XYZ file of C-alpha atoms in Angstrom:
314
model
C 70.957 145.995 88.314
C 69.348 143.893 91.072
C 68.000 141.473 88.448
C 71.473 141.043 86.908
C 72.981 140.486 90.330
C 70.304 137.904 91.155
C 70.968 136.035 87.881
C 74.725 136.065 88.558
C 74.169 134.656 92.064
C 71.903 131.884 90.735
C 74.443 131.001 88.041
C 77.251 130.895 90.608
C 75.185 128.634 92.891
C 74.378 126.317 89.956
C 78.064 125.912 89.042
C 78.946 125.362 92.710
C 76.322 122.616 92.879
C 77.642 120.985 89.681
C 81.206 121.093 91.005
C 80.088 119.576 94.299
C 78.252 116.754 92.510
C 81.330 116.083 90.354
C 83.570 115.917 93.424
C 81.139 113.555 95.137
C 81.089 111.316 92.053
C 84.885 111.277 91.843
C 85.047 110.437 95.541
C 82.499 107.645 95.128
C 84.381 106.172 92.138
C 87.702 106.356 94.005
C 86.149 104.749 97.075
C 84.596 101.965 95.013
C 87.900 101.348 93.189
C 89.788 101.136 96.494
C 87.186 98.765 97.951
C 87.414 96.505 94.881
C 91.231 96.594 94.973
C 91.371 95.625 98.662
C 88.790 92.890 98.087
C 91.029 91.398 95.380
C 94.140 91.685 97.567
C 92.457 89.991 100.526
C 91.125 87.227 98.282
C 94.648 86.373 97.091
C 96.298 86.815 100.503
C 93.905 84.270 101.964
C 94.955 81.730 99.350
C 98.666 82.564 99.711
C 98.477 82.066 103.494
C 96.723 78.734 103.003
C 99.457 77.650 100.572
C 102.281 78.849 102.895
C 103.845 80.966 100.139
C 107.044 82.849 100.949
C 107.156 86.637 101.077
C 108.472 88.657 98.123
C 112.174 89.463 98.150
C 113.071 93.176 98.109
C 115.048 94.262 95.018
C 116.722 97.463 93.919
C 116.037 98.572 90.348
C 117.661 101.623 88.772
C 115.335 101.941 85.806
C 114.264 104.905 83.702
C 112.352 105.735 80.515
C 114.072 104.869 77.254
C 115.644 107.335 74.837
C 112.352 107.576 72.914
C 110.345 108.629 75.968
C 108.519 105.311 76.233
C 107.957 103.301 79.410
C 109.355 99.776 79.233
C 108.287 97.169 81.782
C 110.412 94.080 82.319
C 108.055 91.124 82.817
C 109.571 88.003 84.358
C 107.642 84.780 84.899
C 108.673 82.520 87.772
C 107.326 79.420 89.505
C 109.897 79.629 92.311
C 108.624 82.643 94.256
C 110.988 83.739 96.999
C 113.855 81.462 95.925
C 116.932 83.593 95.304
C 118.615 81.329 92.745
C 115.624 80.733 90.455
C 116.136 81.493 86.770
C 113.525 83.492 84.876
C 111.219 81.119 83.035
C 109.662 83.856 80.885
C 111.250 87.159 79.793
C 109.120 89.844 78.157
C 109.238 93.616 77.736
C 105.983 95.578 77.565
C 106.556 98.858 75.701
C 104.069 101.596 76.674
C 103.691 104.838 74.730
C 101.814 107.240 77.007
C 100.976 109.793 74.286
C 99.298 107.161 72.110
C 98.156 104.945 74.990
C 99.475 101.924 73.093
C 101.380 98.780 74.036
C 103.841 96.562 72.189
C 105.302 93.307 73.461
C 108.786 91.838 72.998
C 109.647 88.289 74.089
C 113.296 87.413 74.685
C 113.978 83.709 74.450
C 115.500 82.468 77.684
C 118.319 80.508 75.982
C 119.681 83.614 74.202
C 123.452 83.502 74.763
C 124.568 87.016 75.688
C 127.104 88.940 77.750
C 125.959 89.374 81.356
C 127.738 92.327 83.039
C 130.394 91.014 85.390
C 129.751 87.354 84.573
C 130.805 86.713 80.975
C 128.530 85.044 78.397
C 125.624 82.894 79.565
C 121.977 82.216 78.803
C 120.067 85.419 79.471
C 117.646 83.797 81.920
C 120.553 83.176 84.320
C 120.939 86.963 84.823
C 117.959 86.874 87.178
C 119.477 84.103 89.305
C 122.831 85.924 89.430
C 121.565 89.393 90.326
C 117.775 89.689 90.265
C 115.835 92.068 88.011
C 118.541 94.749 88.249
C 121.161 92.511 86.598
C 118.570 91.494 83.997
C 117.971 95.215 83.330
C 121.708 95.837 82.936
C 122.042 92.813 80.647
C 119.279 94.019 78.345
C 120.697 97.548 78.373
C 124.222 96.354 77.526
C 123.146 94.040 74.720
C 120.191 95.890 73.197
C 120.704 99.522 74.340
C 117.213 99.936 75.738
C 116.266 101.211 79.212
C 113.625 99.621 81.412
C 111.716 101.732 83.933
C 109.774 99.078 85.822
C 109.968 95.380 86.552
C 107.295 92.857 87.513
C 108.090 89.307 88.589
C 104.878 87.315 88.265
C 104.347 84.124 90.235
C 102.585 81.617 87.975
C 99.967 81.005 90.685
C 99.013 84.669 90.278
C 98.491 84.134 86.558
C 96.077 81.291 87.353
C 94.152 83.383 89.888
C 93.915 86.349 87.501
C 92.540 84.227 84.646
C 89.959 82.542 86.867
C 88.821 85.898 88.292
C 88.663 87.717 84.950
C 87.250 84.810 82.928
C 84.793 82.699 84.949
C 84.042 80.746 81.757
C 87.660 80.554 80.608
C 89.706 82.232 77.862
C 88.799 81.257 74.303
C 91.902 79.821 72.595
C 92.371 77.778 69.449
C 94.745 75.062 70.693
C 96.885 74.009 67.760
C 97.878 70.518 68.944
C 97.484 68.015 71.744
C 99.618 69.003 74.743
C 100.388 66.867 77.766
C 104.109 66.268 78.376
C 105.417 67.915 81.575
C 102.359 70.127 82.114
C 100.517 67.682 84.410
C 97.373 67.701 82.296
C 96.130 66.971 78.778
C 94.920 69.795 76.563
C 93.142 68.634 73.431
C 93.389 70.521 70.120
C 90.658 72.824 68.829
C 88.800 76.021 69.734
C 87.868 75.914 73.413
C 87.769 77.827 76.688
C 90.660 77.260 79.085
C 90.594 78.017 82.806
C 93.582 79.467 84.660
C 95.369 76.154 85.272
C 94.860 75.044 81.662
C 96.027 78.416 80.333
C 99.206 78.102 82.389
C 99.812 74.653 80.918
C 99.167 76.012 77.430
C 101.665 78.896 77.693
C 104.350 76.748 79.349
C 104.211 73.711 77.044
C 107.425 73.321 75.035
C 108.045 69.595 74.614
C 107.505 69.280 70.892
C 109.563 69.706 67.725
C 109.746 73.512 67.958
C 110.361 73.694 71.713
C 110.799 77.184 73.164
C 109.986 78.866 69.836
C 106.460 77.468 70.008
C 106.122 78.389 73.652
C 107.064 82.031 73.042
C 104.563 82.172 70.176
C 101.834 80.759 72.442
C 102.656 83.225 75.209
C 102.233 86.157 72.845
C 99.055 84.621 71.411
C 97.678 84.224 74.951
C 98.449 87.847 75.916
C 96.650 89.068 72.787
C 93.624 86.836 73.465
C 93.413 87.987 77.091
C 93.612 91.632 76.050
C 90.997 91.279 73.305
C 88.566 89.359 75.499
C 89.033 91.717 78.446
C 88.632 94.944 76.455
C 85.677 97.245 77.038
C 84.069 99.444 79.680
C 82.712 96.562 81.767
C 86.180 95.107 82.224
C 87.751 98.480 83.018
C 85.322 98.763 85.958
C 86.703 95.414 87.186
C 90.305 96.561 86.778
C 90.897 97.578 90.434
C 89.846 94.129 91.668
C 91.883 92.334 88.998
C 94.990 94.305 89.981
C 94.205 93.551 93.617
C 93.957 89.816 92.881
C 97.307 89.867 91.074
C 99.202 92.225 93.433
C 100.183 89.716 96.155
C 101.638 87.448 93.473
C 103.729 90.172 91.823
C 107.049 91.581 92.979
C 107.273 94.994 91.318
C 108.572 98.540 91.720
C 105.420 99.937 90.078
C 102.862 101.572 92.361
C 99.149 100.801 92.152
C 98.230 104.176 90.594
C 100.652 103.622 87.683
C 99.383 100.061 87.233
C 95.776 101.287 87.062
C 96.673 104.082 84.631
C 98.515 101.766 82.232
C 96.045 98.929 82.759
C 93.231 101.201 81.556
C 95.054 101.798 78.270
C 96.012 98.123 77.939
C 92.336 97.151 78.127
C 90.994 100.010 76.017
C 89.032 98.578 73.105
C 90.009 101.306 70.590
C 93.784 100.813 70.573
C 93.949 98.258 67.765
C 95.977 95.062 67.636
C 99.020 94.800 69.887
C 102.247 94.326 67.902
C 104.714 91.662 69.052
C 108.380 90.837 68.466
C 110.523 87.809 69.290
C 114.232 88.013 70.059
C 116.166 86.511 68.386
C 114.549 87.502 65.106
C 114.663 85.164 62.105
C 118.076 84.458 60.540
C 119.964 86.106 63.391
C 121.202 83.158 65.466
C 122.817 79.741 65.510
C 122.149 76.869 67.913
C 125.486 75.483 69.152
C 126.091 73.473 72.316
C 128.317 75.236 74.860
C 130.106 73.329 77.601
C 128.437 74.075 80.922
C 125.424 75.685 79.213
C 124.054 72.988 76.896
C 122.131 74.083 73.796
C 122.032 77.867 73.402
C 120.842 80.491 70.940
C 124.016 82.308 69.931
C 122.509 85.533 68.631
C 123.721 88.300 66.355
C 123.426 91.066 68.954
C 123.652 93.992 66.508
C 120.985 92.581 64.210
C 118.612 91.959 67.113
C 119.324 95.361 68.689
C 118.463 97.044 65.388
C 115.267 94.983 65.057
C 114.189 95.890 68.596
C 114.712 99.647 68.126
C 112.944 99.559 64.776
C 110.029 97.723 66.392
C 109.711 100.243 69.227
C 109.839 103.334 67.012
C 107.750 102.261 64.009
């Protein structure tokens, strides 16, 4: 009996020691992650203070998960941080399925001519200027019947800082044509590595024959390239610092823990290719000129709503 009791005591002590080691490891990992996050935040804050950037505006956002149980994140790109009347330059929705750990990406073209609650029909990018991310959320809900849980307004300077931090040697992109008009630089065609400033020029270029259509295609191509080239364990260990670098440049209702959780799945190397959709879809719009608006994309709302829901659920 004494021998059995002695064995039981030794076994209990061994499991206690293992549990203690595990807790110490978890604590060390959490401490390291927090240190890396704060290091990234401080790095960006120093630059923001030097550039005299304005503080983020506080927004209300009444978002929730969609009817399929997915988390949808409204991504808005802006180069006018802190200016109330700025229109959204880029409009995307990241669709996150927590059970599968997968992401899909929808781009909504900014000239899409839709009903904006309380304001009549206008280009969709004006919803942000008229009522911030909450009015953009309501506009997307009214036209496409999809709920958005989070929003993130990304200052383009933050995009540059993130690329330069994550890719010291640049992001590998096959540039399809020479680009120079209105991007304050010249990007030559061919396979090459672009730094943060060049990547921003690449995803914003639209002064060619296909205009905004080409720009949306390049933005989706860039997101895919960034994801593919960031994937893997080594990058996931850098994730806290990368989120820290980006945080001061992002106005969002998402907390850091949620960003880390979803960021881990976004960068996971075993999730396959990320599917993308563009609204309006092919053969679902005309391109009239509207007085006071200029050239617009007058979309078939029902056709695009159906395409979006099919994309999310397939």
